[in-house]
XYZ file of C-alpha atoms in Angstrom:
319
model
C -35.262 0.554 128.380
C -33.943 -0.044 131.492
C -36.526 -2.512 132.575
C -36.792 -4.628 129.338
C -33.205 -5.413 129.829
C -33.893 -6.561 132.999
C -36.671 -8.908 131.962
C -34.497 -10.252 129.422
C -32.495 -13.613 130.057
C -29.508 -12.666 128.867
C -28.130 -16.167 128.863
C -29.950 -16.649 125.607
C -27.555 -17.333 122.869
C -28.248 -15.927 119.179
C -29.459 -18.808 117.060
C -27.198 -20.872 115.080
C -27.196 -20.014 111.384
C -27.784 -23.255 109.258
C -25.138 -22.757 106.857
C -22.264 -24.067 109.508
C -19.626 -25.256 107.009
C -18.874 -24.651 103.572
C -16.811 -27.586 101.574
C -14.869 -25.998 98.631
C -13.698 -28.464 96.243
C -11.404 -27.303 93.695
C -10.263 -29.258 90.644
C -7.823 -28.546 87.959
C -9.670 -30.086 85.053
C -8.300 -30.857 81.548
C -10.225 -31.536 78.216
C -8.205 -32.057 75.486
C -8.999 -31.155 72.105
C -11.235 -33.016 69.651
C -9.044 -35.360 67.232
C -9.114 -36.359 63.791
C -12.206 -39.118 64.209
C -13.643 -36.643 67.085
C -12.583 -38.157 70.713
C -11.320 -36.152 73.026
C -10.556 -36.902 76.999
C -12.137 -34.807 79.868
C -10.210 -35.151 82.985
C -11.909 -34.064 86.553
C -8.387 -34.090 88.017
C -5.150 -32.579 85.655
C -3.121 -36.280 84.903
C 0.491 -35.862 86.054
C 1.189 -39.188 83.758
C -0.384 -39.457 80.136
C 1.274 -43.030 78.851
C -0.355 -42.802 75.576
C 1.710 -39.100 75.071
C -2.357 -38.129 73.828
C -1.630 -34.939 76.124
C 1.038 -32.532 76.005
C 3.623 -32.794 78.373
C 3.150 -28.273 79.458
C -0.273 -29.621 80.147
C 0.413 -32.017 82.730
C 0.152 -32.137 86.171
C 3.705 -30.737 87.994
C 3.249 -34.298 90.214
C 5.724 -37.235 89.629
C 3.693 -40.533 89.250
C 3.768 -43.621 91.363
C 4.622 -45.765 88.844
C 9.171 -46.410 89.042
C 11.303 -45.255 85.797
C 12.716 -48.520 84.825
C 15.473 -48.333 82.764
C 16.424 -51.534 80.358
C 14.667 -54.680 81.014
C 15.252 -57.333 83.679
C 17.873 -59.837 83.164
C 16.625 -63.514 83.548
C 17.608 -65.129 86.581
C 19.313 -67.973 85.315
C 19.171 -69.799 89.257
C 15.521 -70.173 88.719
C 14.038 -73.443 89.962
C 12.466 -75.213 86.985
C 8.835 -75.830 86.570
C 7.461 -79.551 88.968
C 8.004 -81.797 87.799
C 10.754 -81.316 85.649
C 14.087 -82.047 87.302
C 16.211 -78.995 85.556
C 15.741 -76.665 83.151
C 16.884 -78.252 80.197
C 14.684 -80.943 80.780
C 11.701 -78.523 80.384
C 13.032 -76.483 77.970
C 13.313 -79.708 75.549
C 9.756 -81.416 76.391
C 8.360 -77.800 75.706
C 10.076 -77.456 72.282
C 8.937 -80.801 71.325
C 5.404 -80.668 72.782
C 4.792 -77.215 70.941
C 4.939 -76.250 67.114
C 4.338 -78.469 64.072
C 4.666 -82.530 65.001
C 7.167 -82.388 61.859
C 9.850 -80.481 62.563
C 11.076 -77.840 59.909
C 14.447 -75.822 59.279
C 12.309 -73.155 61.148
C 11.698 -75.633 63.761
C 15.127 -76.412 63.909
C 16.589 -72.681 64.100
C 13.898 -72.611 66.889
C 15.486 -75.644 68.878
C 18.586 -73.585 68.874
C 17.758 -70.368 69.532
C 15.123 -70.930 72.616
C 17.101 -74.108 74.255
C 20.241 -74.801 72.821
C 21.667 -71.120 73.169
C 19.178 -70.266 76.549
C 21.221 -69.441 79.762
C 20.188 -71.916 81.806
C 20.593 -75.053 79.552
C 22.992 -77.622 80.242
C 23.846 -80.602 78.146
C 24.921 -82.665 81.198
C 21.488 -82.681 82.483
C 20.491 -84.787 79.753
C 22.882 -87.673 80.848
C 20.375 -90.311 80.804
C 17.378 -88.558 79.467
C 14.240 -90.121 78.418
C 11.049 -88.911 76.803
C 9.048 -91.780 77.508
C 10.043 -91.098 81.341
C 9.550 -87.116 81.529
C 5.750 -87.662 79.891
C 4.723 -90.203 82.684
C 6.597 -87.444 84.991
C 3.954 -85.042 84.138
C 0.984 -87.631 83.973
C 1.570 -88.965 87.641
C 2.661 -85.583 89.170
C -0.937 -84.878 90.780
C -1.082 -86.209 94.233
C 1.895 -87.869 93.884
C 4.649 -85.085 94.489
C 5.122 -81.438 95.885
C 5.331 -78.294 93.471
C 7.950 -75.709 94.411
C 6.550 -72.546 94.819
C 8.382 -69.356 95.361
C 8.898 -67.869 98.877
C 6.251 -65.058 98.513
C 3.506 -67.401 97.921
C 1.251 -68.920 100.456
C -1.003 -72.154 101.051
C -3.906 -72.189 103.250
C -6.912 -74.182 103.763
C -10.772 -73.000 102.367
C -13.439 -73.166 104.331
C -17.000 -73.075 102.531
C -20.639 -73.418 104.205
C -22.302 -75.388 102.323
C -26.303 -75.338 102.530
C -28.608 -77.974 103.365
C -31.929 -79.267 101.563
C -33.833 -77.997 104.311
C -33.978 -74.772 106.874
C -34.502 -76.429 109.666
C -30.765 -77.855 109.382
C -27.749 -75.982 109.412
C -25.294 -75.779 106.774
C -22.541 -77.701 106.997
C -18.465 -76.628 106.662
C -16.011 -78.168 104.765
C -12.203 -77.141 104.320
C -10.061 -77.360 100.992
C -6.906 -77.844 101.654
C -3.995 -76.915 99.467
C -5.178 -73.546 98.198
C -1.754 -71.536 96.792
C -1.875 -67.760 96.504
C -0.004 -64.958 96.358
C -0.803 -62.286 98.303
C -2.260 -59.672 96.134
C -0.269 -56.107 97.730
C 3.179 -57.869 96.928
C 1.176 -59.269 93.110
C 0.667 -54.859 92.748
C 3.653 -53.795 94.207
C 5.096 -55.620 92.053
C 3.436 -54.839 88.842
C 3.645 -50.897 89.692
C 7.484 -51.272 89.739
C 7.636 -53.174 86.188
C 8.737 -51.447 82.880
C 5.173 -52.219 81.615
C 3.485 -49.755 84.577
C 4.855 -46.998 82.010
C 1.502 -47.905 80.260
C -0.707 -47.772 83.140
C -3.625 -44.825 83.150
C -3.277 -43.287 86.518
C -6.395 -41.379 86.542
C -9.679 -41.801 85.160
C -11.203 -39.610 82.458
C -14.266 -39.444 80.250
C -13.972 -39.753 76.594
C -16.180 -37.881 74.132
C -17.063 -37.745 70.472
C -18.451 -34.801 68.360
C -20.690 -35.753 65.744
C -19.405 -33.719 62.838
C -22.242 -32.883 61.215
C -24.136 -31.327 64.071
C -21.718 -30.464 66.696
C -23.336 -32.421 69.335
C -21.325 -34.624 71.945
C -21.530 -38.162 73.309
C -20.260 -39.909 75.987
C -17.947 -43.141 75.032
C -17.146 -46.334 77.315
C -14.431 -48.287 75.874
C -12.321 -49.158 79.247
C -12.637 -49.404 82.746
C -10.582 -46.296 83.586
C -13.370 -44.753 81.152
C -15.932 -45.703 83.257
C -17.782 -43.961 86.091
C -17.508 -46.004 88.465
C -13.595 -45.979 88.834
C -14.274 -41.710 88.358
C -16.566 -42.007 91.828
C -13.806 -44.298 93.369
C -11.221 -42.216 92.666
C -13.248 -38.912 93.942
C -13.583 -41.396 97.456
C -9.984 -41.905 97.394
C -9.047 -38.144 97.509
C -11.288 -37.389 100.013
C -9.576 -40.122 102.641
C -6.741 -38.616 104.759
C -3.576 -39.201 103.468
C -1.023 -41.681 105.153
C 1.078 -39.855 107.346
C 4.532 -37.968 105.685
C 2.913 -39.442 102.249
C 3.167 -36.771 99.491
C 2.778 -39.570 96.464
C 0.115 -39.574 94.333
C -2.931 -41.833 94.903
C -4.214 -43.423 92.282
C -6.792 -46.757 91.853
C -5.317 -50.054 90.620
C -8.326 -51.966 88.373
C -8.178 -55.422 89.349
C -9.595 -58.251 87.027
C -9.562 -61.935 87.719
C -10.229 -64.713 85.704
C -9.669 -68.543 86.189
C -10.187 -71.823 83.967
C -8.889 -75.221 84.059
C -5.682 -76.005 81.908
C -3.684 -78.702 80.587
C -0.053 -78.463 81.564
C 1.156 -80.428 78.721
C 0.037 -81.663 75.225
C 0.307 -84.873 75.475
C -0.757 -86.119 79.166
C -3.945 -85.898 81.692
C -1.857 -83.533 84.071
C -3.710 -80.382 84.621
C -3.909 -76.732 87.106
C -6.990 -74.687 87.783
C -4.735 -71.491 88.136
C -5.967 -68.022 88.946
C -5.040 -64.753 86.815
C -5.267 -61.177 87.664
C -5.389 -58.381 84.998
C -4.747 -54.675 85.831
C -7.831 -52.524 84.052
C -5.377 -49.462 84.166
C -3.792 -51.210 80.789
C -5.653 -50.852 78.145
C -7.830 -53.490 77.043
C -5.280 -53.736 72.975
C -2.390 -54.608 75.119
C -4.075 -57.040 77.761
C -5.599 -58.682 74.877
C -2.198 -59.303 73.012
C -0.968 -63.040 73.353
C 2.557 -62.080 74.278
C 1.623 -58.707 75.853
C 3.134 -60.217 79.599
C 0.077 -57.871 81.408
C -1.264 -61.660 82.426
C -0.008 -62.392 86.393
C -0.615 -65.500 88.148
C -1.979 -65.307 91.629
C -3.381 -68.693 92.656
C -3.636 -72.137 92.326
C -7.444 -74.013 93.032
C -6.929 -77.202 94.287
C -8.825 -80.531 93.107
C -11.973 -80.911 94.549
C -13.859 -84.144 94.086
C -17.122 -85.182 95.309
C -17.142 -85.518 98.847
C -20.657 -86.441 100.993
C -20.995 -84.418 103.975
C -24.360 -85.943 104.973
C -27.469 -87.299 103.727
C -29.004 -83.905 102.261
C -25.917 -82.626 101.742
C -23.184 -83.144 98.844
C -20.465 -80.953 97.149
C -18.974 -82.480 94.027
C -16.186 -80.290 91.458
């Protein structure tokens, strides 16, 4: 015995067993029961925020949600600036009553005028000392190129820079910078919308919705919104697995962003026109985004004009 322990290197370590780590993920899951028309909503992660009050408050999550309790609705600053190129507020609030509705103007109409200009805030008779309608419309039909729009002091203008390719591959592409571009930047755009009353309708966390078939009891998987989907499930898996910002005990949740841009006329009668930018949040769902006066609509950006401008002989960029 003796002698095989001396022939042995006893340096040797044992080998390393290939199981070095185990990951244990545990989730607090929540399926809710089947309704009248057979949906029901399986969450991978307990909600501590249900808007649509589908779930049981004893069932939710003991975690308060990101989204601010706002109490009442915001009071209108009456100090806004008024829309370029109006001079005041009255001013616009007049040329939009009279550029909107029926061209013959009704009792209703009337009781309209009142309510939305006469009795607003920010109206003031003396700003219509020397008013004309005439002068107000060619206002709005020369305002592009020919004056500065106000924006507010959270938005910012830079300059876009595009490569734009050539005929052949021989030659290299070619830059060429839009100027003017007017954005807000999107963290304050969120911030923003997380802290309005209408965040109290936001879906925090994603789930999957189900139907049973009545007659056979079997189950089937239904898409209907983003937060519905899986890939904002996978992203918001990712999320929980990054390290969390230091002394940060909130919540972390995904905010669905959805953009969507179009050319639009600024008034009815007139040429003067915007190319704005819009950003949607899919955590609302898709009946309230849809609704015309639903307010889940926030403007972002501003394109600027581009006409056609040649950069050489192969290459062009027109609008």
């Amino acid at each position: 015995m003796e002698g095989d322990d001396e022939g042995r290197d006893v340096s040797e370590t044992p080998p390393r067993s290939r199981i070095q780590r185990v990951l244990l993920t545990l989730r607090d899951s929540l399926q809710t029961a089947f309704n009248a028309v057979g949906l029901c909503r399986s969450y991978p992660r307990r909600p501590s925020f249900e808007p649509d009050k589908f779930i049981p408050s004893s069932l939710l999550a003991k975690i308060c949600p990101t989204a601010a309790d706002i109490v009442g609705a915001r009071t209108p600053d009456p100090s806004l600036q008024p829309p370029y190129p109006f001079p005041n507020m009255t001013t616009y609030r007049l040329m939009t009553w009279m550029n909107s509705g029926s061209h013959q103007k009704s009792e209703t109409e009337v009781s309209r005028l009142v309510k939305e200009v006469i009795q607003a805030q920010d109206f003031n008779p003396r700003d219509l000392d020397g008013f004309s309608v005439r002068r107000s419309l060619q206002a709005l039909d020369n305002s592009e190129g020919k004056g500065s729009a106000t924006f507010p002091d959270d938005w910012l203008e830079t300059d876009i820079v595009l490569d734009i390719p050539s005929k052949s591959t021989d030659d290299p592409t070619r830059s060429f910078s839009v100027p003017g571009f007017h954005y807000r930047p999107l963290v304050g755009a969120i911030r923003s919308a997380f802290a309005d009353a209408q965040a109290n309708a936001f879906h925090l966390l994603p789930f999957k919705r189900l139907w049973k078939d009545p007659l056979d009891g079997h189950q089937e998987r239904i898409f209907d919104e983003l937060y519905t989907s899986d890939s904002w499930i996978q992203a918001q898996d990712d999320l929980q697995r990054l390290p969390r910002e230091p002394g940060c005990s909130l919540e972390r949740v995904i905010a669905g962003l959805m953009f969507f841009s179009d050319a639009t006329h600024l008034a009815t009668f007139g040429t003067a026109k915007a190319w704005p930018l819009y950003m949607y949040f899919g955590n609302l769902t898709k009946y309230a985004r849809s609704a015309p006066k639903s307010g889940a609509c926030h403007l972002v950006g501003f394109f600027p004009s581009v006409s056609g401008f040649p950069l050489c002989s192969n290459v062009c960029l027109s609008s």
